[in-house]
mmCIF file of N, CA and C in Angstrom:
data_model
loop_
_atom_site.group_PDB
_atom_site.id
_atom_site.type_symbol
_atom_site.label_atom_id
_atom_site.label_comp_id
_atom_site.label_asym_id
_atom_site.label_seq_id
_atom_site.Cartn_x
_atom_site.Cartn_y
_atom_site.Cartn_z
ATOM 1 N N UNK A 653 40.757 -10.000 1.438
ATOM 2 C CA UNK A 653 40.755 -9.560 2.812
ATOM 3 C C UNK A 653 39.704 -8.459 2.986
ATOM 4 N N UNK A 654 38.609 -8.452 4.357
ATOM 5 C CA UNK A 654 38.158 -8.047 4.533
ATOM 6 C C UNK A 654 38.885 -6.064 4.641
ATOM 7 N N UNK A 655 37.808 -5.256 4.666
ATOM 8 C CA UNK A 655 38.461 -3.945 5.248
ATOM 9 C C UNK A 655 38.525 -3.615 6.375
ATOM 10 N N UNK A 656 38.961 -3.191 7.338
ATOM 11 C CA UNK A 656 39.437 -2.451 8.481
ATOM 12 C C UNK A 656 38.178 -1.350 8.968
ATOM 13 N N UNK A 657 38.109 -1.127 8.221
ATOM 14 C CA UNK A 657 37.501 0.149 8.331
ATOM 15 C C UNK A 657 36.687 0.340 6.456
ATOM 16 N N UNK A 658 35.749 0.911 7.302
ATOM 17 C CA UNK A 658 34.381 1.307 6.212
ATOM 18 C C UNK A 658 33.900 2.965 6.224
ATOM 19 N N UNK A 659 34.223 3.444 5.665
ATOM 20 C CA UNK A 659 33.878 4.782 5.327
ATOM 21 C C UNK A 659 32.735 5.351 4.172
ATOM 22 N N UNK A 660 31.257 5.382 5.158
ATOM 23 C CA UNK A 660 29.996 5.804 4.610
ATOM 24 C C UNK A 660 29.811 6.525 4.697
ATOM 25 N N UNK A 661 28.950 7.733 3.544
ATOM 26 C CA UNK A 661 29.010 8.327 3.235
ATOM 27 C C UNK A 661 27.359 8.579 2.574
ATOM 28 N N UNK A 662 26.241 9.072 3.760
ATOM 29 C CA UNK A 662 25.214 9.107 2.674
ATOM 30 C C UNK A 662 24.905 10.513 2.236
ATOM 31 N N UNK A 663 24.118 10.586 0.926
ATOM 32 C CA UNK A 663 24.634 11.807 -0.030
ATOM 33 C C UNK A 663 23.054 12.029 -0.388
ATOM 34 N N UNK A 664 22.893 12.979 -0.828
ATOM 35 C CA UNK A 664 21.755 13.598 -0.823
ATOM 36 C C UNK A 664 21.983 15.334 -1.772
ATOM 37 N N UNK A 665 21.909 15.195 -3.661
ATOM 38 C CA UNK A 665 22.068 16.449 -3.684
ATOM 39 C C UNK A 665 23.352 17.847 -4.056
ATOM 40 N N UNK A 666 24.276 16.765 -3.347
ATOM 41 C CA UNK A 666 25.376 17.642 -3.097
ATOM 42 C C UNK A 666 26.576 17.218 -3.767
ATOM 43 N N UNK A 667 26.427 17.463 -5.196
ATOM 44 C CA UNK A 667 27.597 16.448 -5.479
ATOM 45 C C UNK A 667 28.627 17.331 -5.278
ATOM 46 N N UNK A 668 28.876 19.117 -5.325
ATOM 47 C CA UNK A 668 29.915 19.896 -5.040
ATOM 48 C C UNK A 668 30.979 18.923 -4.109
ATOM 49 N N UNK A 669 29.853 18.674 -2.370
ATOM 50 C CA UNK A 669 30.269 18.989 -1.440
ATOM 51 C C UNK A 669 31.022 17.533 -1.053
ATOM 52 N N UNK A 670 30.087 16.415 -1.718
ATOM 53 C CA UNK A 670 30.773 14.817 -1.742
ATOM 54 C C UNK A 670 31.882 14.871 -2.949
ATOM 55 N N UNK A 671 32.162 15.648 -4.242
ATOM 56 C CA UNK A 671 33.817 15.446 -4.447
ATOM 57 C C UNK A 671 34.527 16.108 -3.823
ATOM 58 N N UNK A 672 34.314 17.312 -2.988
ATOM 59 C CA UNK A 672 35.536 17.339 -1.909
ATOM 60 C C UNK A 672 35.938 16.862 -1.418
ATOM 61 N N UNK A 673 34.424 15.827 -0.314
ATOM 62 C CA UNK A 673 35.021 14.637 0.603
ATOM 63 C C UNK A 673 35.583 13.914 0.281
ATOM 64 N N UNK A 674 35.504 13.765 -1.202
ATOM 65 C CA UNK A 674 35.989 12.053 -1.598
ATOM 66 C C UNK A 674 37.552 12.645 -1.850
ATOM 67 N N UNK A 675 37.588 13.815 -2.608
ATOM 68 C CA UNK A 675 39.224 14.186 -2.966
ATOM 69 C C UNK A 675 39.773 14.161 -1.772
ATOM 70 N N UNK A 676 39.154 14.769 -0.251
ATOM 71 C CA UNK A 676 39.817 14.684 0.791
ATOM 72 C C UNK A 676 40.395 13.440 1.262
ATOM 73 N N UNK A 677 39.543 12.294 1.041
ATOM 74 C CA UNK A 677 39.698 11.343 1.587
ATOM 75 C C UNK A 677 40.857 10.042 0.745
ATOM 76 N N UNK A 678 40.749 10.519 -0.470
ATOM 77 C CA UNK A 678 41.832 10.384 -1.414
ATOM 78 C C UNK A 678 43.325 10.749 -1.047
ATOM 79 N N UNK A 679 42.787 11.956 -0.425
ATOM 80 C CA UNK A 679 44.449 12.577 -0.472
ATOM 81 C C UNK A 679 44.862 12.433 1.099
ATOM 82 N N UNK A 680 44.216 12.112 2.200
ATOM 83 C CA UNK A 680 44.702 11.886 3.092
ATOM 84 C C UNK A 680 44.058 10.485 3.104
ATOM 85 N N UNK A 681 44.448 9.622 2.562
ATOM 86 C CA UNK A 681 43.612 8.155 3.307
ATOM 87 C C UNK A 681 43.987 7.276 4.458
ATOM 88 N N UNK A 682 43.039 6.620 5.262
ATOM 89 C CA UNK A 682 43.450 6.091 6.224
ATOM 90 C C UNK A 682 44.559 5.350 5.938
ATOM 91 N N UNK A 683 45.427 5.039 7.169
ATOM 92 C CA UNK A 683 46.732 4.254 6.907
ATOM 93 C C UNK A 683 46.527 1.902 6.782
ATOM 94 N N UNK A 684 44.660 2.347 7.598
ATOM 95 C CA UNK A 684 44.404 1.280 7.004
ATOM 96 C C UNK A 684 43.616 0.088 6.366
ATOM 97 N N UNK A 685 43.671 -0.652 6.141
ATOM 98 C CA UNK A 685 42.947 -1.305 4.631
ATOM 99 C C UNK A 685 41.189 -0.394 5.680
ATOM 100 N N UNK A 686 41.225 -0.122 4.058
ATOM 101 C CA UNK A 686 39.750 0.465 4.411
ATOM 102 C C UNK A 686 38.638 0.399 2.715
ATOM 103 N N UNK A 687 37.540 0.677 2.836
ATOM 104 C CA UNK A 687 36.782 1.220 1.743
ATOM 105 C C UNK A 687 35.776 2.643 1.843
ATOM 106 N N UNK A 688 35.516 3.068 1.075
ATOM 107 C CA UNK A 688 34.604 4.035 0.802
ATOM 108 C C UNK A 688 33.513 3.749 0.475
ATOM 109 N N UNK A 689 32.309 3.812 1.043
ATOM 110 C CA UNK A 689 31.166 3.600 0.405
ATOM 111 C C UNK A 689 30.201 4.640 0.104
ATOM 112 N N UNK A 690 29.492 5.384 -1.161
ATOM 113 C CA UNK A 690 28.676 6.705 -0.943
ATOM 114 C C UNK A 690 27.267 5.869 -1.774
ATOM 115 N N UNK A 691 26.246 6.114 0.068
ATOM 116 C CA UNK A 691 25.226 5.679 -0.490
ATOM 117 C C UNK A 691 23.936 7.123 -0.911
ATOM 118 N N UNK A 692 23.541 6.929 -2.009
ATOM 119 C CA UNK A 692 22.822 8.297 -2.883
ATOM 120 C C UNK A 692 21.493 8.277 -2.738
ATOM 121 N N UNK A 693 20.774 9.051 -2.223
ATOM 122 C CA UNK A 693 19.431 8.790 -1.818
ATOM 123 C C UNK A 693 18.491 9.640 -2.997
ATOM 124 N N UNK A 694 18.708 9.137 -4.267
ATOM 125 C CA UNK A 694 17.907 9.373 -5.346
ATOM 126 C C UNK A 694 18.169 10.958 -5.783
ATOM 127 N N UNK A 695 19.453 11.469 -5.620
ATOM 128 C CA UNK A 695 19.572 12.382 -5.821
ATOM 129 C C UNK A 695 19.297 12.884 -7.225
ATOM 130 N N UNK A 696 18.535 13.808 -7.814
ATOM 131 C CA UNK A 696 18.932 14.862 -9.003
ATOM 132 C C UNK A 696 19.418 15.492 -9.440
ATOM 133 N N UNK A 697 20.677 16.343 -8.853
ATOM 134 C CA UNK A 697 21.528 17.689 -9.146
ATOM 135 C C UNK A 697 22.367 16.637 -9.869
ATOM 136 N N UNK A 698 22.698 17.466 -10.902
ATOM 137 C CA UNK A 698 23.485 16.705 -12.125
ATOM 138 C C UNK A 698 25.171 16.718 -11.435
ATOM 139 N N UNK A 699 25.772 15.893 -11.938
ATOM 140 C CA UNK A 699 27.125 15.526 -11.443
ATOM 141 C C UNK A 699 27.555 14.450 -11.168
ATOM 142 N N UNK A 700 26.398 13.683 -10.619
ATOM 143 C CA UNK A 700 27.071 12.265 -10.120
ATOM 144 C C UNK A 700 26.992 11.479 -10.661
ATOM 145 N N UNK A 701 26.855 11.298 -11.956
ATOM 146 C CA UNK A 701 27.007 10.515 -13.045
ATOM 147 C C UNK A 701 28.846 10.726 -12.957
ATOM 148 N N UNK A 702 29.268 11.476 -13.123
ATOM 149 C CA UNK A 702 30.722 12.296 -13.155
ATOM 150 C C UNK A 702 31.603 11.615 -11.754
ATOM 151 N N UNK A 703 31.170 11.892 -11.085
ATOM 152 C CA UNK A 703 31.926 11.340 -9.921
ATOM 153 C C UNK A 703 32.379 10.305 -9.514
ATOM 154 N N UNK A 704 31.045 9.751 -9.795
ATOM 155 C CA UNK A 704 31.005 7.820 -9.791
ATOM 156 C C UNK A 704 32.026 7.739 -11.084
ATOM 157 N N UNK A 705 32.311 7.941 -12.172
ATOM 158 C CA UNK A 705 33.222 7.480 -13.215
ATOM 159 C C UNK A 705 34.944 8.277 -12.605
ATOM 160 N N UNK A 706 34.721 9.214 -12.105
ATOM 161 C CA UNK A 706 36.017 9.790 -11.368
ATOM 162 C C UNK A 706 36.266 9.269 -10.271
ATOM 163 N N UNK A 707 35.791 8.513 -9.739
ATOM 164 C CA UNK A 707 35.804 7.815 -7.766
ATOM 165 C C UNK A 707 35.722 6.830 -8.071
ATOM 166 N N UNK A 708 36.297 5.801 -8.957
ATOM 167 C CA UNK A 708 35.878 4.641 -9.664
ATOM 168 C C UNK A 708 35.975 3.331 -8.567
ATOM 169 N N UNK A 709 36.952 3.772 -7.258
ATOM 170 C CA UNK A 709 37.224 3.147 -6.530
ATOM 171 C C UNK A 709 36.126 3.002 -5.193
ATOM 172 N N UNK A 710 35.237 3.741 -5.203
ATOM 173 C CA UNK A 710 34.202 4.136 -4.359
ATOM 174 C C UNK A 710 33.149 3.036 -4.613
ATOM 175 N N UNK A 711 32.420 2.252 -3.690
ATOM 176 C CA UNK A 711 31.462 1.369 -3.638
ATOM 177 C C UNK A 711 30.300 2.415 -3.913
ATOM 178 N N UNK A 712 29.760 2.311 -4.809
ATOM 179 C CA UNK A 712 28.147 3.496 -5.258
ATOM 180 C C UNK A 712 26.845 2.508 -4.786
ATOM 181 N N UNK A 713 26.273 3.249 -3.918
ATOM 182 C CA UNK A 713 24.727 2.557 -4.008
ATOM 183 C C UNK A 713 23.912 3.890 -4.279
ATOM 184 N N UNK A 714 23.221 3.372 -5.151
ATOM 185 C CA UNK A 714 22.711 4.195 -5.689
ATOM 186 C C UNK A 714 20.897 4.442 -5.902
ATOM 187 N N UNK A 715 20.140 4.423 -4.542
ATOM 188 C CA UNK A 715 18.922 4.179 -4.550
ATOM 189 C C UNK A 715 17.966 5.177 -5.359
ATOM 190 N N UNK A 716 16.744 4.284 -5.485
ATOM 191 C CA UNK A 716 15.683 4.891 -5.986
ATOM 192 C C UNK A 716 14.819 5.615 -5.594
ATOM 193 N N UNK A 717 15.139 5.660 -4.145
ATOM 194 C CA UNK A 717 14.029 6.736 -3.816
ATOM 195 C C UNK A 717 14.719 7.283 -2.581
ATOM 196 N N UNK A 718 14.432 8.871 -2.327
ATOM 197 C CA UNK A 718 14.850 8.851 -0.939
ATOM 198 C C UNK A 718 14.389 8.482 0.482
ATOM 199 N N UNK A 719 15.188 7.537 1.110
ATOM 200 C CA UNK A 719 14.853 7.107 2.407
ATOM 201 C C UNK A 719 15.039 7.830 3.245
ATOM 202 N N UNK A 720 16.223 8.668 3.451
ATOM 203 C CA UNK A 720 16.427 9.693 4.492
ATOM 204 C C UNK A 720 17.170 9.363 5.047
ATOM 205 N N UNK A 721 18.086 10.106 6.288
ATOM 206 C CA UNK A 721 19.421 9.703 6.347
ATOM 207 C C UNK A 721 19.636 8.343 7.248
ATOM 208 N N UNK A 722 18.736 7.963 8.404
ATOM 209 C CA UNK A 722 18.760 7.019 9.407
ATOM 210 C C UNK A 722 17.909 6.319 8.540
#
């Protein structure tokens, strides 16, 4: 079954500030069928190697270069 709802998420950098969101969104999740998606715009700050293995449930795209947010 398709999801309900799609929850994107593009990231840039910040992995502090995207495992909050994601713990937030963990701990209050929509009531329905939904997914998470965090797309990464070639970020460097170390961490998200970490996250992606802790958010295992999170759709990762994970590009090569940054496109920018639109």
């Amino acid at each position: 079954m398709s999801p309900r709802l799609s929850i994107v998420i593009v990231h840039y950098n910040t992995p502090e500030d995207l495992g909050r969101c994601l713990e937030s969104l963990q701990a209050q999740a929509p009531a329905c069928e939904h997914e998470v998606v965090v797309i990464d715009n070639a970020s460097t700050a170390p961490g998200l190697d970490e996250l992606q293995d802790r958010f295992d449930q999170v759709r990762w795209v994970r590009n090569a270069e940054n496109g920018g947010y639109g």
